Amino acid sequence: MDFRFSDDQLTLTESVRDYLAGTHGPEVLRRLDEQGNRDPAIWQGLVEMGLTGLLVPEEHGGLGLGLVEAALIAAECGRACLAEPLVDTAFVAVPWLVRRGELGDLAAIAAGERLVPLPHVLNPWVADGSGQPLQSVDPLRNLVMFPAAGSSDPYLLDLGALMSSAQLVGLADAMLHQAVEYAKIRTQFGQPVGAFQALKHQLASCAVAIEFAKPAVWRAAQALQDGGESASVHVSHAKVTAGDAALLTAETAIQVHGAMGYTYEVDLHFWMKRSWALNGAWGDRAWHLKRIDQAVIGGALPIGPEHTFA
Amino acid sequence: MDLTYTPEQQAFRAEVRAWIEAHVPKEPLVTLECREGYDQHVAWERTLASGNWGMVTWPEAYGGRGLDLIQWLIFEEEYFRAGGPNRANQNGIFLLGPTIMEFGTEEQKARFLPPMARGEVIWAQAWSEPGAGSDMAAIQSKAVRDGDHYVITGQKTWSSRAAFADWGFGIFRTDPDSKRHKGLTFILFDLNSPGITRRPIRQLHGDTGFAELFFDEVRVPVENCLAGEGEGWNVAMATAGFERGLMLRSPGRFQATAKRLVELYRAHEAEASPAAREAVLQAWVQTQAYAYNTYAVASKIMAGGKIGAEASLNKIFWSELDRMMHRTAMQILGAHAELKRFGNGQINQWLEGYIFSLSGPIYAGSNEVQRNIIAERLLGLPRVGAG
């Protein structure tokens, strides 16, 4: 029993965080917003980091890592509000294809040459696919109606929900950071507004929500990786807590920004809108609560102090 | 990350389970907040100690088993699974014990820790004063050096367990010219010393758990001071960290409550509201999240890490979670919630628990103070009044 990440996992995560912080700041999001939403150079950078092949087995040209590493990187994608379809293709589609034994596209995916937007019956559309375009509130999310019926495979749903949860905790972290930094520099009544307890306490509540959402996400990643019977419940747990933490933080962050928060000029809106989108994707709150309900009240899952890791 | 128990950890769990099931009181004890219940709880401490279960993480030399924090969590899970009573000794084993372990001399460790582990000496804490609650640095009670003694004069209040306990600990102003955080000293004292008057305070539920303490020139030997004169604030902050952080409220306690809440809901499913149903699910969601986080913190500490202001995140989470779960139970019970005993004579433990849960966001540093700590020390926001 050791609920910590390995040094390798932490080093990988930090390198991706640093890379995205250095190459993918808010100014990039603004440029993309004005110039077509996608930039091959950004995608190429992710490919060169090896991220498209993170979960591709080594014999197919990937790094052969697992869902815990992918969840850590997905959180960094959320933190950077990355618009490129890395998570959907590399962290959702790849493990699904591997599970199904469909290995033909893996080398091309690892090389960054193929996107695999997978539709699920719970998502009536996909991001970065081809078809009838739809406009998302998230200006950087390229949605299209998917022409055929989606899959109803629960493993695909679990992968999508897990990786959405991971992005949501990263998004929440970033929004809290933005709100805190703004509260330090915006002065009113002769002092930074962040010195007022009315704001401090709201921001502290966000920190609490995020702190206790993250371990649920990591636990779900490990559970799905291990393939235990209860993994789906833990994915739902992650989705509910991460989604709640992100929405609370989004609403708090806009409040802390005051009228500036209501403008297109402040960066926050990119992160907030992504949070809204991911909160509903891959099973919304009600759907995941229902699954927890069946396990906890329905009795399929053993509960109580001795069943922490059931 | 490895979220499985080793065979040794599983064997340890089985050992704890067998012992606890054989020894745990068959009927719930009378509340700790009255003489009769206090005596029952102290007797239970001594039963625990007879099995060497007083505080499993302590070194064997001090009455423990030298176990690690994961084993401690397993012990706690089994303890609450079996419905183990509240620990009369919590101020000692969870707060003062770790503090002595960190700051005490070898003599102090040998003198105070073994009787604490054996449940022979029950400790009260004495932080707050009438004018120093959330603002603990406003402490005025004095300890004046006189040869090899301190002479303590002043008043403490809201002292948990002090109505019945044997010894107390707190911080006192040893430098009369000092202000705020400076000039304070952490002192351990015998509650039966001449000059100490205890006045039990009747609490919300009608019983007397905490007390006011009046000190009238109470002489305490200087060797009862922990970590040196003037170091009191730092020592007290470490104790408060233990209190808010890992030890005081282990997840098993709340997981047991969540399980009972699920069972209560199932029994009242027909008439309970949809809102209650979602709250019941939240009880599982949040208690599990709390457990994972605790395992993560324990793993970090075992690898040599420390927790600081993060302890405040913990304290807010468990105290508000506990209140939410008991509030939900009260709503599910509906008209029956007000009854101290149900028609079948059973004590309404949800009512007692709800009343107690209201103190959680207040004791161990109010949640408002915790939110200030998070905002200032974790998020880096300016201190109140900063320009």
XYZ file of C-alpha atoms in Angstrom:
697
model
C 0.000 0.000 0.000
C 1.533 3.268 -1.122
C -0.717 6.083 -2.316
C 2.046 8.069 -3.984
C 3.227 8.525 -7.507
C 6.624 7.183 -8.494
C 9.474 9.582 -9.185
C 9.226 8.664 -12.874
C 5.537 9.557 -12.932
C 6.192 12.861 -11.214
C 9.087 13.721 -13.508
C 7.007 12.979 -16.593
C 4.133 15.079 -15.275
C 6.384 18.001 -14.466
C 8.040 17.910 -17.857
C 4.648 18.078 -19.584
C 3.501 20.823 -17.242
C 6.602 22.865 -17.898
C 6.392 22.295 -21.640
C 2.759 23.406 -21.821
C 3.374 26.360 -19.499
C 6.167 27.486 -21.796
C 4.470 26.913 -25.156
C 0.744 27.008 -24.540
C -0.154 30.048 -22.488
C -3.380 32.065 -22.698
C -1.976 34.076 -25.623
C -1.881 30.860 -27.633
C -5.524 30.154 -26.794
C -6.406 33.664 -28.017
C -4.477 33.188 -31.225
C -6.169 29.849 -31.863
C -9.542 31.390 -31.097
C -8.944 33.958 -33.810
C -7.200 31.692 -36.316
C -9.035 28.428 -36.803
C -8.663 26.665 -33.459
C -5.925 24.182 -34.364
C -2.223 24.589 -35.043
C -0.196 21.694 -36.506
C 2.884 23.010 -34.721
C 1.240 22.484 -31.314
C 0.199 18.969 -32.279
C 3.707 18.239 -33.551
C 5.143 19.363 -30.225
C 2.900 16.909 -28.379
C 3.910 14.126 -30.762
C 7.586 14.897 -30.210
C 7.048 14.707 -26.445
C 5.822 11.153 -27.075
C 2.374 11.948 -25.698
C 0.362 10.570 -28.642
C 2.104 7.254 -28.003
C 1.944 7.375 -24.206
C -0.398 4.370 -23.987
C 0.619 2.701 -27.254
C 2.525 -0.526 -26.524
C 6.239 -0.275 -27.187
C 6.128 -2.814 -30.020
C 3.832 -0.392 -31.866
C 6.100 2.575 -31.378
C 4.707 3.986 -28.152
C 5.854 4.403 -24.560
C 3.662 1.611 -23.218
C 2.632 3.488 -20.085
C -0.611 3.092 -18.141
C -3.811 4.909 -17.266
C -2.346 6.481 -14.121
C 0.308 8.247 -16.189
C -2.328 9.186 -18.755
C -4.581 10.648 -16.061
C -1.685 12.710 -14.721
C -0.988 14.073 -18.208
C -4.699 14.649 -18.865
C -4.773 16.823 -15.742
C -1.929 18.865 -17.234
C -3.891 19.187 -20.476
C -6.745 20.581 -18.406
C -4.428 22.950 -16.576
C -3.186 24.306 -19.908
C -6.699 24.226 -21.437
C -5.172 22.305 -24.320
C -7.501 22.308 -27.310
C -5.730 19.716 -29.449
C -7.487 16.323 -29.346
C -4.683 14.565 -27.489
C -6.769 13.157 -24.647
C -9.589 11.790 -26.832
C -7.288 10.005 -29.244
C -4.286 9.023 -27.163
C -5.806 8.416 -23.713
C -9.366 7.306 -24.563
C -9.235 5.674 -27.988
C -5.852 3.970 -27.668
C -6.553 1.879 -24.548
C -9.975 1.036 -25.979
C -8.451 -0.178 -29.250
C -5.818 -2.141 -27.365
C -8.498 -3.791 -25.222
C -10.372 -4.788 -28.389
C -7.236 -6.076 -30.048
C -7.539 -3.530 -32.852
C -3.901 -2.704 -33.144
C -3.667 -1.655 -36.772
C -3.823 2.106 -36.222
C -1.636 2.310 -33.145
C 1.633 3.078 -34.893
C -0.014 5.848 -36.899
C -1.605 7.264 -33.745
C 1.716 7.228 -31.909
C 3.291 9.012 -34.861
C 0.604 11.656 -34.634
C -0.757 10.840 -38.059
C -4.176 9.609 -37.089
C -6.967 10.973 -34.893
C -9.569 8.575 -33.563
C -12.609 10.476 -32.330
C -14.866 7.837 -30.800
C -18.578 8.421 -30.390
C -20.428 6.979 -27.437
C -24.183 6.749 -27.087
C -24.001 9.099 -24.095
C -22.234 11.732 -26.221
C -24.333 12.718 -29.228
C -21.298 14.300 -30.867
C -17.536 14.025 -31.012
C -14.720 16.517 -30.921
C -12.324 16.792 -33.857
C -14.131 14.381 -36.134
C -15.668 14.922 -39.552
C -19.348 15.591 -40.028
C -21.968 18.248 -39.533
C -20.362 20.941 -37.333
C -21.915 22.019 -34.062
C -20.987 25.056 -32.058
C -19.886 24.491 -28.478
C -19.836 27.212 -25.856
C -16.150 26.314 -25.645
C -14.718 28.294 -28.584
C -11.811 25.859 -28.970
C -13.866 22.687 -29.022
C -14.514 21.488 -32.584
C -17.703 19.472 -32.367
C -19.396 17.533 -35.122
C -22.485 15.362 -35.147
C -21.383 11.804 -35.548
C -23.142 10.211 -38.520
C -23.410 6.656 -37.170
C -24.710 5.439 -33.828
C -22.120 5.549 -31.085
C -20.693 2.683 -29.131
C -22.364 1.618 -25.916
C -19.243 -0.076 -24.577
C -18.966 0.705 -20.857
C -15.166 0.508 -20.966
C -15.052 3.273 -23.549
C -17.366 5.341 -21.384
C -15.185 4.720 -18.336
C -12.069 5.795 -20.197
C -13.735 8.975 -21.418
C -15.154 9.782 -18.004
C -11.861 9.112 -16.223
C -9.881 11.313 -18.583
C -12.518 14.047 -18.369
C -12.242 13.909 -14.568
C -8.493 14.272 -14.769
C -8.807 17.266 -17.082
C -11.406 18.779 -14.766
C -9.087 18.758 -11.738
C -6.394 20.381 -13.859
C -8.860 22.979 -15.093
C -9.961 23.634 -11.517
C -6.370 24.069 -10.363
C -5.765 26.591 -13.134
C -8.936 28.572 -12.447
C -8.140 28.744 -8.735
C -4.659 29.967 -9.575
C -6.015 32.651 -11.913
C -8.508 33.854 -9.331
C -5.875 33.969 -6.595
C -3.436 35.902 -8.764
C -6.138 38.389 -9.703
C -7.188 38.801 -6.066
C -3.603 39.682 -5.175
C -3.298 42.545 -7.644
C -6.776 44.036 -7.857
C -7.065 46.701 -5.184
C -10.240 48.244 -3.792
C -10.818 50.129 -0.543
C -7.047 50.596 -0.432
C -6.043 46.936 -0.311
C -5.865 43.871 -2.534
C -9.329 42.324 -2.696
C -7.677 39.022 -1.790
C -7.116 40.361 1.715
C -10.876 40.353 2.323
C -12.077 37.264 4.096
C -15.220 37.189 1.981
C -13.040 36.252 -0.997
C -10.459 34.262 0.941
C -13.021 31.894 2.330
C -14.596 31.219 -1.042
C -11.194 30.503 -2.564
C -10.257 28.299 0.378
C -13.432 26.273 -0.198
C -12.330 25.687 -3.788
C -8.946 24.491 -2.527
C -10.725 22.013 -0.242
C -12.928 20.703 -3.054
C -9.961 20.234 -5.387
C -7.806 18.618 -2.705
C -10.395 15.912 -2.118
C -11.334 15.416 -5.772
C -7.817 14.567 -6.906
C -7.252 11.369 -4.922
C -10.590 10.052 -6.209
C -9.341 10.606 -9.758
C -6.014 8.862 -9.112
C -7.755 6.008 -7.368
C -10.153 5.617 -10.320
C -7.232 5.578 -12.754
C -5.531 2.836 -10.777
C -8.798 0.875 -10.495
C -9.491 1.079 -14.231
C -5.885 0.169 -14.942
C -6.158 -2.895 -12.682
C -9.543 -3.780 -14.149
C -11.249 -4.547 -10.845
C -14.962 -5.290 -10.655
C -15.736 -1.990 -8.963
C -13.662 0.197 -11.305
C -16.713 1.789 -12.927
C -18.037 3.060 -9.599
C -14.694 4.654 -8.869
C -14.701 6.330 -12.272
C -18.131 7.737 -11.483
C -16.848 8.905 -8.110
C -14.019 10.715 -9.859
C -16.331 12.307 -12.416
C -18.765 13.617 -9.796
C -16.138 15.036 -7.452
C -13.935 16.481 -10.180
C -16.923 17.987 -11.965
C -18.270 19.516 -8.767
C -14.857 20.918 -7.843
C -14.424 22.444 -11.298
C -17.876 24.040 -11.362
C -17.480 25.448 -7.860
C -14.084 26.848 -8.779
C -15.347 28.278 -12.080
C -18.209 30.117 -10.400
C -15.971 31.319 -7.586
C -13.269 32.452 -9.984
C -15.623 34.560 -12.068
C -17.020 36.097 -8.891
C -13.527 36.943 -7.656
C -12.746 38.612 -10.998
C -15.838 40.783 -10.621
C -17.020 42.507 -13.795
C -13.707 41.685 -15.471
C -14.641 38.017 -15.130
C -17.672 38.638 -17.316
C -15.544 39.840 -20.208
C -14.026 37.946 -23.108
C -10.796 39.765 -22.349
C -9.990 37.852 -19.154
C -8.478 34.413 -19.775
C -10.696 32.624 -17.299
C -13.533 31.991 -19.732
C -11.583 29.457 -21.789
C -11.072 27.260 -18.717
C -14.596 27.801 -17.431
C -16.210 26.815 -20.712
C -14.050 23.728 -21.057
C -15.171 22.766 -17.540
C -18.810 23.114 -18.520
C -18.275 20.982 -21.609
C -16.378 18.186 -19.883
C -18.748 18.167 -16.944
C -21.522 16.980 -19.247
C -19.439 14.773 -21.521
C -18.945 11.014 -21.058
C -21.852 10.711 -18.654
C -23.189 13.755 -16.885
C -23.489 14.209 -13.142
C -26.892 12.540 -12.906
C -25.700 9.549 -14.922
C -22.668 8.975 -12.719
C -24.606 9.545 -9.510
C -27.035 6.896 -10.692
C -24.191 4.440 -11.062
C -22.934 5.280 -7.571
C -26.505 4.899 -6.324
C -26.790 1.386 -7.744
C -23.527 0.402 -6.108
C -23.915 2.118 -2.729
C -27.640 2.127 -1.966
C -28.288 -0.813 -4.281
C -25.691 -2.765 -2.347
C -23.452 -4.082 -5.131
C -20.395 -2.463 -3.559
C -19.257 -3.353 -0.032
C -19.055 -0.163 2.031
C -17.725 0.748 5.463
C -14.367 1.422 7.090
C -12.811 -1.912 6.152
C -13.710 -1.480 2.469
C -11.711 1.645 1.587
C -10.181 -0.070 -1.434
C -13.046 -2.404 -2.328
C 1.093 3.762 -6.628
C 0.065 0.466 -5.099
C -3.430 0.407 -3.640
C -3.368 -3.176 -2.417
C -2.554 -4.470 1.037
C 0.418 -6.760 1.513
C -0.152 -10.214 3.033
C 1.380 -8.853 6.263
C -1.073 -5.946 6.275
C -3.957 -8.343 5.668
C -2.764 -10.559 8.490
C -2.533 -7.522 10.735
C -6.098 -6.565 9.855
C -7.264 -10.063 10.768
C -5.418 -9.851 14.081
C -6.971 -6.491 14.934
C -10.423 -7.666 13.891
C -10.264 -10.783 16.037
C -9.148 -8.865 19.112
C -11.576 -5.975 18.723
C -14.545 -8.216 18.053
C -13.728 -10.220 21.167
C -13.333 -7.159 23.400
C -15.457 -4.278 22.099
C -18.332 -3.384 24.461
C -21.479 -5.178 23.371
C -23.707 -2.236 24.255
C -22.835 1.391 23.359
C -21.183 3.107 26.323
C -22.899 5.965 28.110
C -21.726 9.313 26.710
C -18.194 10.334 27.595
C -19.556 13.684 28.725
C -20.711 12.525 32.164
C -19.051 10.845 35.129
C -20.533 7.402 34.517
C -19.731 7.427 30.809
C -16.269 8.846 31.386
C -15.448 6.011 33.769
C -16.735 3.469 31.242
C -14.588 4.994 28.528
C -11.476 5.043 30.720
C -12.072 1.384 31.558
C -12.212 0.717 27.818
C -8.890 2.557 27.342
C -7.359 0.169 29.860
C -8.861 -2.852 28.104
C -7.338 -1.612 24.856
C -4.004 -1.158 26.617
C -4.209 -4.692 28.019
C -4.080 -5.906 24.424
C -1.300 -3.416 23.681
C -3.595 -1.494 21.330
C -3.362 1.883 23.095
C -1.431 3.616 20.318
C -0.028 1.235 17.765
C 2.354 3.660 16.040
C 4.381 4.459 19.137
C 7.686 2.728 19.815
C 7.395 -0.364 21.978
C 9.435 1.319 24.693
C 6.623 3.831 25.170
C 3.798 1.343 25.149
C 3.136 1.087 21.432
C 3.791 -1.522 18.783
C 6.187 0.406 16.574
C 3.828 0.132 13.589
C 3.608 2.403 10.563
C 0.813 4.765 9.566
C -0.794 2.343 7.097
C -1.099 -0.181 9.905
C -2.514 2.561 12.088
C -5.149 3.254 9.412
C -5.973 -0.455 9.236
C -6.315 -0.493 13.033
C -8.624 2.513 12.899
C -10.739 0.984 10.133
C -11.238 -2.159 12.150
C -11.857 -0.160 15.297
C -14.707 1.775 13.725
C -15.974 -1.230 11.795
C -16.583 -2.906 15.144
C -18.200 0.228 16.571
C -15.361 0.997 18.974
C -16.145 3.765 21.499
C -14.806 7.305 21.246
C -11.331 7.532 22.733
C -11.321 9.132 26.179
C -7.614 9.476 25.674
C -7.629 11.306 22.332
C -6.028 14.500 23.657
C -3.169 12.398 24.952
C -2.532 9.824 22.264
C -3.361 11.878 19.180
C -2.250 15.378 20.196
C 0.087 15.570 23.168
C 1.779 12.213 22.550
C 3.080 13.111 19.077
C 4.043 16.538 20.414
C 6.113 15.022 23.237
C 7.608 12.604 20.731
C 8.770 15.588 18.652
C 9.733 18.120 21.316
C 10.170 16.237 24.585
C 13.376 15.207 26.325
C 14.101 11.516 26.822
C 13.060 11.897 30.467
C 9.754 13.474 29.464
C 9.042 10.734 26.926
C 9.753 8.003 29.469
C 7.706 9.757 32.128
C 4.594 10.766 30.198
C 4.149 8.431 27.235
C 3.841 4.944 28.795
C 1.081 5.898 31.271
C -0.662 7.690 28.402
C -0.549 4.568 26.223
C -1.790 2.466 29.140
C -4.772 4.749 29.670
C -3.664 5.431 33.237
C -3.418 9.166 32.779
C -6.146 10.889 30.806
C -5.267 14.297 29.392
C -7.264 17.468 28.962
C -6.258 20.329 26.726
C -6.203 23.906 27.893
C -5.789 26.275 24.980
C -8.616 28.786 24.929
C -9.166 31.604 27.384
C -12.167 33.887 27.729
C -10.361 36.474 25.600
C -8.377 34.068 23.437
C -10.464 31.737 21.300
C -9.804 31.852 17.576
C -7.186 34.472 18.422
C -5.067 32.146 20.515
C -2.087 34.513 20.569
C -4.132 36.772 22.870
C -3.445 34.369 25.760
C -3.003 36.113 29.121
C -2.692 33.335 31.712
C 0.715 33.760 33.288
C 3.400 31.343 34.403
C 5.966 33.198 36.493
C 9.290 31.539 37.173
C 10.053 31.050 40.883
C 13.185 28.947 41.411
C 12.571 25.543 39.899
C 8.821 26.108 39.555
C 6.413 28.088 37.455
C 3.595 29.778 39.311
C 0.497 29.803 37.103
C -2.307 32.319 37.464
C -5.164 32.795 35.093
C -8.094 31.107 33.438
C -8.624 28.604 30.645
C -11.919 27.598 29.100
C -13.545 25.047 26.787
C -10.990 22.556 28.089
C -12.001 19.222 26.554
C -12.149 16.332 29.031
C -11.088 18.694 31.840
C -14.171 17.961 33.945
C -12.812 14.506 34.736
C -9.273 14.154 33.343
C -6.037 13.718 35.321
C -3.554 16.031 33.622
C -3.707 19.012 31.306
C -1.508 20.791 28.790
C -1.583 24.287 27.393
C 0.407 27.406 26.704
C 1.007 30.184 29.199
C 2.683 33.577 29.095
C 6.072 33.206 30.782
C 7.407 36.581 29.662
C 5.144 39.236 31.198
C 6.378 41.896 28.754
C 5.786 39.755 25.680
C 3.042 40.224 23.140
C 1.129 37.861 20.892
C 3.053 34.770 19.751
C 6.221 35.470 21.696
C 6.956 34.721 25.336
C 4.607 31.713 25.531
C 5.580 28.369 27.032
C 4.009 24.928 26.668
C 3.413 23.451 30.134
C 2.032 20.124 31.366
C 0.257 20.183 34.716
C -1.482 17.864 37.155
C -5.152 18.859 37.204
C -5.304 17.957 40.891
C -2.591 20.477 41.799
C -3.442 22.819 44.688
C -4.830 26.088 43.316
C -6.659 24.601 40.302
C -10.440 24.888 40.329
C -12.444 23.106 37.661
C -15.874 24.371 36.778
C -17.634 22.004 34.404
C -19.567 23.720 31.622
C -22.952 22.368 30.653
C -22.917 21.754 26.931
C -25.594 22.003 24.265
C -26.783 18.448 24.919
C -27.048 19.075 28.657
C -24.000 17.072 29.731
C -20.641 18.329 30.900
C -17.698 17.423 28.759
C -15.511 20.465 28.933
C -14.712 22.793 31.772
C -13.323 26.121 32.802
C -10.040 25.962 34.682
C -9.064 28.602 37.228
C -5.383 28.809 38.218
C -4.602 30.524 41.516
C -0.828 30.494 42.012
C -0.485 26.896 40.898
C 3.080 25.646 41.304
C 4.356 23.462 38.450
C 7.930 22.118 38.289
C 9.960 23.584 35.411
C 10.690 20.102 34.088
C 7.026 20.012 32.992
C 7.757 22.579 30.329
C 8.029 21.211 26.798
C 10.740 22.430 24.390
C 11.964 25.302 26.479
C 10.690 28.623 27.736
C 9.332 30.907 25.018
C 8.857 28.087 22.492
C 5.192 27.586 23.342
C 3.668 28.952 20.180
C 5.701 26.710 17.867
C 4.944 23.659 19.974
C 1.245 24.517 20.112
C 1.133 24.933 16.351
C 2.634 21.457 15.952
C 0.001 20.048 18.320
C -2.734 21.855 16.414
C -1.334 20.380 13.212
C -1.681 16.871 14.623
C -5.186 17.742 15.695
C -6.365 19.118 12.375
C -4.278 16.831 10.253
C -3.870 13.140 10.220
C -4.605 11.725 13.615
C -7.619 13.097 15.414
C -10.270 12.049 12.934
C -9.314 9.007 10.961
C -11.500 8.096 7.973
C -12.890 4.927 9.517
C -15.043 6.960 11.878
C -16.779 8.728 8.998
C -16.966 5.649 6.782
C -18.794 3.896 9.604
C -21.209 6.830 9.844
C -21.757 6.779 6.080
C -22.519 3.082 6.179
C -25.046 3.540 8.985
C -26.576 6.402 7.010
C -26.999 4.204 3.943
C -28.698 1.602 6.130
C -30.943 4.249 7.677
C -31.879 5.481 4.220
C -32.743 1.989 3.019
C -35.062 1.552 5.999
C -36.840 4.838 5.182
C -36.544 4.794 1.418
C -40.290 5.021 0.811
C -40.767 8.336 2.595
C -37.312 9.954 2.217
C -36.825 12.883 -0.159
C -34.731 12.789 -3.362
C -32.479 15.374 -1.731
C -31.807 12.986 1.140
C -30.940 10.269 -1.352
C -28.350 12.453 -3.035
C -26.941 13.468 0.344
C -26.577 9.796 1.251
C -24.609 9.248 -1.952
C -22.490 12.273 -1.112
C -21.746 10.677 2.254
C -20.120 7.738 0.471
C -18.457 9.987 -2.120
C -16.929 12.273 0.486
C -15.951 9.701 3.092
C -14.162 7.699 0.402
C -12.413 10.817 -0.864
C -11.366 11.568 2.706
C -10.023 8.039 3.108
C -7.994 8.212 -0.116
C -6.563 11.543 0.865
C -5.607 10.209 4.288
C -3.848 7.224 2.741
C -2.011 9.633 0.434
C -0.931 11.804 3.374
C 0.123 8.759 5.396
C 2.154 7.471 2.440
C 3.812 10.862 2.102
C 4.723 11.038 5.781
C 6.058 7.475 5.726
C 8.334 8.494 2.869
C 9.738 11.328 4.981
C 7.333 14.088 3.957
C 5.552 16.503 6.254
C 2.175 18.173 6.350
C 1.816 21.809 7.258
C -1.053 24.112 6.462
C -2.640 21.312 4.387
C -3.988 20.060 7.705
C -6.516 22.892 7.499
C -7.990 21.419 4.294
C -8.528 18.211 6.204
C -10.153 19.771 9.198
C -12.685 21.669 7.121
C -13.506 18.611 5.063
C -14.164 16.123 7.850
C -16.006 18.544 10.098
C -18.406 19.739 7.403
C -18.829 16.195 6.109
C -19.736 14.915 9.573
C -22.304 17.668 10.036
C -23.801 16.996 6.596
C -24.178 13.263 7.274
C -25.880 13.779 10.619
C -28.126 16.525 9.252
C -29.166 14.119 6.500
C -29.981 11.442 9.064
C -32.092 13.933 11.011
C -33.995 14.771 7.828
C -34.554 11.109 7.040
C -35.801 10.507 10.588
C -38.291 13.329 10.163
C -40.597 13.666 13.183
C -38.606 11.026 15.049
C -35.438 13.105 14.872
C -36.335 15.067 18.030
C -36.711 11.979 20.230
C -33.827 11.321 22.597
C -34.934 7.701 22.703
C -37.012 6.009 20.051
C -40.222 4.185 20.926
C -38.290 0.937 21.300
C -36.109 2.514 23.989
C -33.034 2.803 21.783
C -30.927 5.957 22.181
C -31.238 8.249 19.150
C -27.545 8.284 18.318
C -28.161 10.380 15.221
C -29.444 13.195 17.421
C -26.439 12.928 19.757
C -24.162 12.737 16.755
C -25.782 15.711 15.077
C -25.370 17.843 18.179
C -21.743 16.768 18.480
C -21.126 17.366 14.773
C -22.039 21.027 15.258
C -18.925 21.416 17.386
C -16.636 20.030 14.662
C -16.441 23.204 12.596
C -15.692 25.125 15.822
C -13.148 23.105 17.820
C -9.525 22.562 16.836
C -9.550 26.060 15.343
C -12.795 27.288 13.796
C -13.288 26.629 10.103
C -13.138 30.374 9.495
C -9.621 30.372 10.928
C -8.798 27.312 8.815
C -10.012 29.074 5.678
C -7.795 32.039 6.520
C -4.852 29.689 6.945
C -5.525 28.039 3.581
C -5.955 31.381 1.856
C -2.828 32.921 3.339
C -0.399 30.017 3.625
C -1.433 27.683 0.817
C -2.811 30.137 -1.731
C -0.548 33.044 -0.803
C -3.240 35.684 -0.417
C -2.359 38.777 1.611
C -2.954 38.749 5.352
C -5.983 40.584 6.661
C -5.399 44.305 6.674
C -2.337 44.151 4.434
C -2.069 47.101 2.074
